[in-house]
XYZ file of C-alpha atoms in Angstrom:
619
model
C 95.364 103.591 86.730
C 95.203 106.454 89.217
C 93.925 105.600 92.673
C 92.824 107.309 95.816
C 95.326 106.167 98.431
C 94.627 105.562 102.065
C 98.114 106.503 103.239
C 100.975 108.184 101.410
C 103.748 110.200 103.011
C 106.071 112.710 101.392
C 105.006 116.036 99.908
C 105.842 116.912 96.293
C 108.230 119.753 95.789
C 110.196 121.399 93.037
C 113.168 121.808 95.378
C 116.113 119.534 94.486
C 117.153 119.538 98.132
C 113.867 118.198 99.485
C 114.157 114.784 101.088
C 112.033 112.094 99.509
C 110.062 109.650 101.625
C 108.879 106.525 99.848
C 106.176 104.478 101.487
C 103.925 101.680 100.232
C 100.544 102.840 98.995
C 97.296 101.177 100.010
C 95.187 100.957 96.863
C 91.571 102.037 97.153
C 89.409 103.405 94.322
C 90.462 105.248 91.132
C 90.197 109.036 90.897
C 88.278 110.226 87.819
C 88.671 113.485 85.876
C 85.507 115.176 87.120
C 86.443 114.400 90.710
C 89.896 115.874 90.174
C 88.412 119.022 88.600
C 85.956 119.318 91.465
C 88.859 119.974 93.848
C 89.817 123.139 91.912
C 88.406 126.600 92.532
C 86.491 128.481 89.820
C 89.452 130.754 89.037
C 91.610 127.714 88.255
C 88.888 126.183 86.102
C 88.608 129.421 84.126
C 92.374 129.309 83.556
C 92.139 125.753 82.251
C 89.100 126.178 79.997
C 91.054 128.718 77.934
C 93.032 125.772 76.503
C 89.839 124.025 75.371
C 88.985 125.005 71.759
C 85.699 126.913 71.323
C 84.751 126.534 74.994
C 82.957 129.333 76.839
C 84.814 130.558 79.941
C 81.726 131.887 81.741
C 79.390 129.888 83.933
C 79.031 128.082 87.200
C 81.648 125.665 88.550
C 79.690 122.554 87.582
C 79.225 123.911 84.033
C 82.950 124.610 83.664
C 83.765 121.102 84.862
C 81.357 119.559 82.339
C 82.814 121.548 79.417
C 86.403 120.644 80.334
C 85.571 116.983 80.936
C 83.673 116.670 77.653
C 86.582 118.175 75.714
C 89.169 115.986 77.448
C 87.218 112.847 76.628
C 86.409 113.649 73.023
C 88.135 114.400 69.751
C 89.650 117.631 71.080
C 91.916 115.773 73.535
C 94.760 115.115 71.106
C 94.742 118.682 69.769
C 95.038 120.015 73.342
C 97.904 117.586 74.041
C 99.749 118.692 70.888
C 99.953 122.255 72.234
C 102.097 121.184 75.194
C 105.777 122.071 75.090
C 108.475 119.392 75.071
C 108.878 119.036 78.842
C 105.129 119.159 79.440
C 104.526 116.430 76.852
C 107.282 114.347 78.449
C 105.636 114.766 81.860
C 102.297 113.528 80.484
C 104.020 110.548 78.849
C 105.799 109.624 82.079
C 102.567 109.796 84.085
C 100.342 108.068 81.525
C 102.715 105.108 81.186
C 103.373 104.841 84.921
C 101.659 101.688 86.300
C 99.474 103.783 88.639
C 99.318 106.883 86.461
C 101.446 108.883 88.883
C 103.872 111.696 88.156
C 106.983 112.110 90.298
C 108.641 115.550 90.070
C 111.793 114.084 91.612
C 112.122 111.252 89.085
C 111.262 113.591 86.216
C 113.859 116.171 87.242
C 116.524 113.480 87.538
C 115.721 112.055 84.102
C 115.160 115.259 82.108
C 117.191 117.678 84.249
C 114.330 120.148 84.147
C 110.812 120.742 85.471
C 107.598 120.929 83.424
C 105.622 124.152 83.800
C 102.337 123.797 85.654
C 101.894 127.589 85.576
C 102.270 130.311 82.942
C 105.272 132.449 83.797
C 104.326 136.068 84.456
C 100.601 135.557 83.838
C 98.387 136.290 86.838
C 95.252 134.311 87.532
C 91.994 135.924 88.574
C 92.737 134.344 91.932
C 94.651 136.737 94.193
C 98.474 136.484 93.953
C 98.341 133.288 91.926
C 99.811 132.549 88.505
C 97.663 131.143 85.747
C 97.698 127.393 85.346
C 99.257 126.003 82.183
C 97.663 123.427 79.894
C 99.650 120.736 81.701
C 97.271 121.112 84.660
C 94.494 119.723 82.445
C 96.346 116.406 82.300
C 98.236 116.097 85.583
C 96.393 116.912 88.789
C 97.423 117.065 92.414
C 95.635 115.126 95.157
C 96.069 117.091 98.379
C 94.892 114.315 100.667
C 97.094 111.708 99.038
C 99.873 114.236 98.391
C 100.794 113.139 94.889
C 100.497 114.139 91.232
C 98.441 111.859 88.975
C 96.531 111.523 85.712
C 92.831 110.733 86.345
C 92.021 107.131 85.496
C 89.464 107.780 82.740
C 91.668 110.439 81.124
C 94.674 108.115 81.237
C 92.736 105.422 79.391
C 92.100 107.858 76.517
C 95.668 109.173 76.456
C 97.162 105.687 76.202
C 95.741 105.489 72.687
C 98.145 108.075 71.241
C 100.702 109.260 73.827
C 103.980 107.452 73.009
C 105.962 105.695 75.680
C 108.713 107.834 77.187
C 112.330 106.914 76.426
C 114.112 104.596 78.816
C 116.293 106.135 81.481
C 119.814 106.546 80.118
C 122.974 106.316 82.163
C 125.781 108.362 80.636
C 129.252 106.796 80.551
C 132.580 107.393 78.825
C 135.732 105.552 77.806
C 137.932 107.789 79.930
C 137.449 109.509 83.277
C 137.138 113.292 83.470
C 140.412 115.170 83.506
C 141.449 117.880 85.889
C 144.238 119.055 88.116
C 144.463 116.938 91.229
C 142.411 114.019 89.866
C 143.711 110.589 90.945
C 142.805 107.473 88.970
C 143.054 104.276 91.034
C 142.834 100.828 89.429
C 141.647 98.475 92.144
C 141.235 95.035 90.569
C 144.786 93.712 91.035
C 145.079 95.466 94.384
C 141.997 93.703 95.761
C 143.100 90.254 94.553
C 146.422 90.771 96.295
C 145.179 92.475 99.449
C 142.489 89.942 100.321
C 145.187 87.264 100.692
C 147.381 89.622 102.715
C 144.480 90.415 105.049
C 143.707 86.734 105.574
C 147.373 86.057 106.380
C 147.369 88.986 108.792
C 144.275 87.525 110.439
C 146.078 84.220 110.728
C 148.830 85.948 112.665
C 146.149 87.350 115.016
C 147.512 90.861 114.581
C 144.195 92.630 113.920
C 142.441 94.074 116.956
C 139.081 95.819 117.171
C 136.926 97.358 119.852
C 135.064 94.754 121.871
C 132.052 97.077 122.017
C 131.876 98.572 118.506
C 133.955 96.084 116.447
C 135.789 99.053 114.908
C 139.556 98.830 114.305
C 141.860 100.912 116.497
C 144.653 103.221 115.413
C 147.399 100.593 115.736
C 145.492 98.149 113.535
C 144.726 100.844 110.971
C 148.408 101.737 110.801
C 149.424 98.080 110.417
C 146.916 97.420 107.640
C 147.741 100.644 105.804
C 151.351 99.466 105.562
C 150.184 96.229 103.928
C 148.023 97.820 101.233
C 149.469 97.499 97.725
C 149.515 101.179 96.866
C 148.701 102.527 100.273
C 145.312 103.948 101.163
C 143.383 106.235 98.834
C 144.672 109.304 100.659
C 147.932 109.714 102.604
C 147.585 109.578 106.362
C 147.962 113.006 107.956
C 148.342 113.209 111.708
C 146.188 115.720 113.563
C 148.009 118.710 114.946
C 144.912 119.843 116.810
C 142.008 117.786 118.132
C 139.593 119.973 116.145
C 141.373 119.340 112.836
C 139.287 117.599 110.176
C 141.310 114.788 108.592
C 140.382 112.308 105.883
C 141.696 109.260 107.700
C 141.895 105.658 106.471
C 139.407 104.241 103.989
C 140.670 100.871 102.705
C 142.445 100.095 105.968
C 139.170 100.703 107.810
C 137.087 98.658 105.371
C 139.061 95.404 105.518
C 138.487 94.503 109.201
C 134.794 95.325 108.825
C 134.450 93.181 105.694
C 136.269 90.246 107.292
C 134.070 90.360 110.390
C 130.826 90.750 108.451
C 131.676 87.782 106.229
C 132.381 85.412 109.097
C 135.939 84.803 107.870
C 137.158 86.411 111.101
C 136.147 85.502 114.633
C 136.556 87.928 117.503
C 137.872 86.757 120.837
C 137.903 89.728 123.141
C 139.505 92.419 121.033
C 141.566 90.182 118.775
C 140.465 88.800 115.419
C 141.491 85.357 114.203
C 140.650 83.167 111.240
C 137.398 81.257 111.523
C 137.160 77.748 110.003
C 135.672 79.312 106.857
C 138.525 81.823 106.910
C 141.063 78.995 106.863
C 139.284 77.499 103.844
C 139.340 80.904 102.166
C 143.153 80.844 102.224
C 143.140 78.072 99.643
C 140.190 79.436 97.656
C 140.336 81.684 94.626
C 140.819 85.317 95.740
C 138.041 86.364 93.342
C 135.628 83.954 95.022
C 136.607 85.248 98.458
C 136.003 88.824 97.317
C 132.602 87.837 95.951
C 131.717 86.265 99.299
C 132.825 89.405 101.142
C 130.570 91.598 98.980
C 127.527 89.342 99.259
C 127.862 89.122 103.025
C 128.409 92.878 103.280
C 125.135 93.589 101.463
C 123.226 91.958 104.316
C 125.275 92.883 107.368
C 124.146 95.218 110.126
C 127.639 95.402 111.621
C 128.108 98.974 110.383
C 126.051 101.747 108.843
C 128.381 103.285 106.268
C 126.754 106.671 106.855
C 128.215 106.674 110.371
C 131.537 107.342 108.649
C 130.164 110.751 107.633
C 131.198 111.838 111.095
C 130.572 115.560 110.592
C 126.848 114.754 110.811
C 126.012 114.146 114.453
C 122.997 112.540 116.119
C 123.104 109.263 114.197
C 123.400 107.165 117.346
C 120.488 108.857 119.111
C 118.316 106.547 121.190
C 115.400 107.504 118.930
C 114.937 105.546 115.696
C 116.791 107.975 113.454
C 118.490 105.971 110.701
C 116.813 103.611 108.248
C 117.687 99.929 107.820
C 120.993 99.503 106.005
C 120.549 96.370 103.788
C 117.756 97.941 101.647
C 120.025 100.920 100.919
C 122.821 98.668 99.695
C 120.355 96.604 97.655
C 119.173 99.735 95.811
C 122.758 100.719 95.009
C 123.708 97.239 93.809
C 120.590 97.113 91.623
C 121.635 100.385 89.994
C 125.218 99.110 89.573
C 123.847 96.316 87.402
C 122.962 98.965 84.805
C 126.520 100.324 84.670
C 128.521 99.082 81.668
C 131.692 97.158 82.423
C 134.855 99.046 81.555
C 133.270 102.490 81.124
C 133.538 105.437 83.491
C 130.380 106.759 85.156
C 130.306 110.089 86.979
C 128.887 109.847 90.483
C 126.502 112.731 89.738
C 125.164 110.887 86.675
C 124.805 107.680 88.680
C 122.877 109.557 91.357
C 120.498 111.052 88.783
C 120.049 107.638 87.191
C 119.099 106.086 90.518
C 116.365 108.664 91.079
C 115.134 108.574 87.488
C 115.011 104.753 87.434
C 113.353 104.666 90.865
C 116.281 102.941 92.614
C 115.547 105.065 95.649
C 116.138 104.587 99.357
C 115.894 106.519 102.594
C 118.873 107.184 104.863
C 117.133 108.750 107.855
C 113.652 108.356 109.308
C 113.923 111.650 111.149
C 116.456 114.148 109.763
C 115.527 116.604 112.535
C 117.594 114.423 114.882
C 120.693 114.850 112.697
C 122.743 118.015 112.959
C 125.977 119.863 112.296
C 127.718 121.342 115.349
C 124.567 122.244 117.317
C 121.338 120.266 117.727
C 118.853 123.099 117.247
C 120.296 125.546 114.737
C 122.358 122.937 112.910
C 119.518 120.425 112.514
C 119.255 118.741 109.126
C 115.482 118.935 109.372
C 115.423 122.391 107.797
C 114.731 122.748 104.065
C 117.835 122.290 101.965
C 119.677 120.361 104.669
C 118.412 116.803 104.224
C 117.993 116.419 100.478
C 119.144 113.536 98.306
C 122.407 115.365 97.643
C 123.213 115.625 101.362
C 122.116 112.192 102.610
C 121.772 109.700 99.750
C 124.686 110.990 97.671
C 127.017 110.856 100.681
C 125.866 107.347 101.522
C 126.393 106.161 97.928
C 129.893 107.616 97.882
C 130.744 105.819 101.133
C 129.585 102.440 99.809
C 131.313 102.825 96.446
C 134.561 104.379 97.676
C 135.131 102.469 100.911
C 133.720 99.033 100.086
C 133.142 98.504 96.340
C 136.536 100.008 95.468
C 138.335 98.150 98.270
C 136.932 94.859 96.938
C 138.018 95.678 93.373
C 134.453 95.988 92.065
C 135.049 99.497 90.761
C 138.030 101.576 89.742
C 137.753 105.118 91.062
C 138.744 108.617 89.966
C 138.769 111.156 92.752
C 139.970 114.520 94.024
C 140.896 115.588 97.507
C 137.566 115.919 99.366
C 138.221 119.624 99.860
C 138.022 119.952 96.057
C 134.885 117.829 95.740
C 131.202 118.490 96.358
C 130.650 121.736 98.221
C 126.834 121.768 98.189
C 126.786 121.818 101.995
C 128.371 125.262 102.344
C 125.095 127.098 103.010
C 124.101 124.760 105.851
C 124.206 126.156 109.370
C 127.336 124.953 111.158
C 129.317 124.187 107.990
C 131.586 127.240 108.212
C 134.443 125.358 109.868
C 134.151 122.200 107.737
C 136.699 121.570 104.998
C 134.423 118.839 103.615
C 131.186 117.189 104.692
C 132.462 113.637 104.234
C 135.814 112.029 103.488
C 134.212 110.640 100.309
C 133.299 114.051 98.834
C 136.186 113.811 96.372
C 134.818 110.752 94.546
C 134.150 111.878 90.979
C 133.749 108.772 88.809
C 133.903 104.991 88.931
C 134.202 102.112 86.473
C 132.972 98.527 86.860
C 135.967 96.187 86.529
C 136.016 92.697 85.034
C 136.343 91.430 88.603
C 133.390 93.625 89.576
C 131.234 92.106 86.832
C 132.010 88.675 88.311
C 131.346 89.737 91.903
C 128.047 91.368 90.890
C 126.961 88.134 89.218
C 127.010 89.494 85.661
C 129.736 87.051 84.599
C 129.792 83.352 85.471
C 133.583 83.077 85.587
C 136.589 85.280 86.194
C 140.082 84.826 84.844
C 142.644 87.276 86.237
C 145.180 88.645 83.810
C 148.547 87.007 84.459
C 151.158 89.508 85.563
C 154.859 88.861 84.951
C 156.896 88.537 88.135
C 159.849 90.863 88.586
C 161.145 88.897 91.583
C 163.870 86.260 91.309
C 164.804 83.830 94.093
C 167.326 81.068 94.505
C 166.188 77.832 96.186
C 169.188 75.898 97.523
C 169.591 72.211 98.540
C 170.219 73.429 102.101
C 166.509 74.452 102.171
C 167.473 78.104 102.077
C 165.522 80.570 99.938
C 167.329 83.734 98.884
C 165.929 86.799 97.140
C 168.163 87.583 94.143
C 166.414 90.603 92.640
C 163.180 92.547 92.756
C 161.062 93.377 95.769
C 158.856 90.777 97.396
C 155.242 91.815 97.747
C 153.645 91.792 101.167
C 151.717 88.694 100.094
C 154.908 86.819 99.139
C 156.673 87.869 102.337
C 153.779 86.575 104.433
C 153.800 83.316 102.478
C 157.483 82.738 103.245
C 156.979 83.634 106.900
C 154.310 80.932 107.088
C 156.630 78.119 105.929
C 160.159 79.325 106.688
C 162.262 81.006 109.358
C 164.060 84.229 108.421
C 167.823 83.846 108.842
C 168.930 87.277 107.744
C 167.664 89.957 105.392
C 166.393 88.366 102.154
C 167.245 84.800 103.255
C 164.817 82.242 104.729
C 165.200 78.603 105.804
C 162.357 76.177 105.100
C 161.314 74.861 108.495
C 159.692 71.472 108.983
C 157.922 72.343 112.233
C 156.440 75.536 110.765
C 155.390 73.669 107.637
C 153.651 70.901 109.573
C 151.921 73.475 111.791
C 150.725 75.360 108.698
C 149.312 72.191 107.125
C 147.607 71.380 110.437
C 145.773 74.717 110.177
C 144.551 73.933 106.678
C 147.139 75.701 104.508
C 148.061 74.146 101.184
C 151.783 73.529 100.715
C 151.145 73.523 96.965
C 151.019 77.338 97.161
C 154.584 77.349 98.525
C 155.716 74.998 95.752
C 154.077 77.236 93.141
C 155.842 80.320 94.509
C 159.246 78.614 94.560
C 158.902 77.169 91.049
C 157.558 80.393 89.498
C 160.351 82.608 90.825
C 163.413 80.352 90.443
C 164.709 79.754 86.929
C 166.159 76.348 87.941
C 164.238 73.194 88.896
C 163.786 72.676 92.618
C 166.644 70.693 94.238
C 165.867 67.068 95.161
C 166.206 67.800 98.870
C 163.624 70.588 98.586
C 161.295 68.302 96.603
C 161.695 65.687 99.323
C 161.013 68.309 102.005
C 157.779 69.407 100.323
C 156.523 65.847 99.789
C 157.393 64.733 103.319
C 155.740 67.752 104.936
C 152.616 67.276 102.816
C 152.434 63.652 104.017
C 153.475 64.123 107.645
C 151.322 67.200 108.167
C 148.277 64.917 108.018
C 149.795 61.859 109.689
C 147.508 62.096 112.688
C 143.860 63.041 112.891
C 141.791 64.174 115.820
C 139.113 61.601 116.569
C 135.987 61.719 118.657
C 136.095 62.925 122.252
C 136.214 60.185 124.855
C 136.091 59.537 128.613
C 138.801 57.749 130.604
C 137.372 55.299 133.143
C 139.514 54.051 136.030
C 138.632 50.541 137.270
C 139.233 49.403 140.892
C 141.714 46.744 139.766
C 143.149 44.977 136.731
C 140.720 42.055 137.103
C 137.699 44.379 136.771
C 139.255 46.089 133.759
C 139.859 42.682 132.106
C 136.296 41.575 132.826
C 134.686 44.713 131.339
C 137.032 44.917 128.321
C 136.395 41.281 127.316
C 132.722 40.775 128.246
C 130.385 40.442 125.269
C 128.067 43.158 126.653
C 130.745 45.847 126.942
C 133.740 44.883 124.789
C 132.422 46.756 121.734
C 131.994 49.988 123.712
C 135.442 50.392 125.261
C 139.167 49.995 124.705
C 142.041 49.345 127.099
C 144.147 52.436 127.788
C 146.185 51.003 130.673
C 146.229 48.151 133.227
C 143.226 49.570 135.077
C 142.056 52.193 132.545
C 139.375 51.990 129.887
C 138.432 54.612 127.274
C 134.832 55.118 126.120
C 133.666 57.550 123.422
C 131.459 60.340 124.741
C 128.432 59.297 122.734
C 128.661 55.721 124.136
C 128.927 56.570 127.840
C 125.187 56.191 128.489
C 124.984 52.794 126.812
C 128.221 51.679 128.511
C 126.723 52.543 131.907
C 123.642 50.403 131.152
C 125.760 47.435 130.057
C 128.044 47.436 133.117
C 124.882 47.274 135.223
C 124.184 43.930 133.511
C 127.582 42.843 134.833
C 126.526 43.905 138.313
C 128.923 46.839 138.356
C 128.348 50.550 138.930
C 129.955 53.576 137.266
C 130.606 56.311 139.813
C 131.053 59.925 138.717
């Protein structure tokens, strides 16, 4: 039903670059057909009555309204509707079957890739410099106060009897990605499963540093992490030759420290990151489960606004409330991802249209006037054509998908160099010197992986495809491990460094002290055994078996108990008296001739009991 709304923001427009503001609507009373017609001038009514069979076009305004209303409520309604063209009929169907009877030009354009005609092209109305209204204006009206298109409530009730439901929104997909010179196809599933373990091991070594103020990784950390990525970052690192040069920079290497911090697997002490207790547990968990945790935590974090990585757009950190809340944006994108078929490629442009057509919409900025390119006034994004869905929402989507979903192995990606990607920003003031608007402009298509289906909750389990190892090692009775052939992955190298000391290139010695220290920190020595057995054709030597079993046992030989307080007595006689007295013997233990030990939680009770003995406990 169509309603008069107390507060609605966002003006309708046919411009694809207009920003869309979505606000909750306060429902009041329905708007009826006669009331909607009453808002039109006589010239418009005369245009509309021409579509009513056998209706006289002359008369006063109230007479014209009555004739139109009578026709639209009676038997002539369906015959008028049948004269609409295909897009006009689709617009009526969309509005009639909308829960509130509303028509959204933005959603319609995204779904049908065209606009219905509300006016007759080339035909002038009797109203000065105005085109004649088309028959569509009989069905869909515009409420100026509420600033929306709608079908009047009583008219909608009649139309529901014969207007068919519109087709569901369709998301196009294909078996293969688009082809083209310079297109890179990156399969991320195996990379993510490998890299998450490498990143946790790197955290364990406390080699990741971030800014104490912003939590962002510095250049040395980015370089270190880039070297540990399976196939490197998405784009090669190019050093700036001039401070004004626009470079792509790291993507995956930047994402990992942010994901680890947001998930709570990393704790920051000053500028250095280290494994948290949950991070230590993650080392022995399934990599797929860790990746799923990282994604779920990222959806809710406020650690970073991904749009801040579109650094050509300035003004985002203004003291004014410029940017919208981040978690609702990610939620809209994830909801739309649920509609993407697993294993099929989806073009980013098609995904963007689907989001608008299916009403998976979100706002990026509250006030685009505060955002700008190069110069605050002339380069402001507040001007028409500078803050549309394609400029703000599309860039944000690309950042989330390229930098975070792809890094976590949720989607495979097909992409160009950003200079060969979207160039819809070229007409914006201040864009002359930009090679690209965002480092993600090259993203062309993506594909939900089997791992992604698991992370998104569409599959209950995940079984990674076993990959044959091309590495061979020799495990010797002397506890030495030697690489025989193949190249150790970064993950395998870090595993050996955890349990063994390097002797020379490609040779390590299993070290008892390192092994015990690793077990102390929560690492599972079974992972070392698995690596040794899988990559050596011979059974493990007895001495190595003994080493593994002994370390597994001795690494947990001692356990930290409760905290306690040492209490020094004045002499041995007092210590004997307190340690053996029935009031206090259960609360303390002897730790020396004149020393007693009392658990922290028992100190208060111990103090009360020694008072019974006539003794005092001085601080």
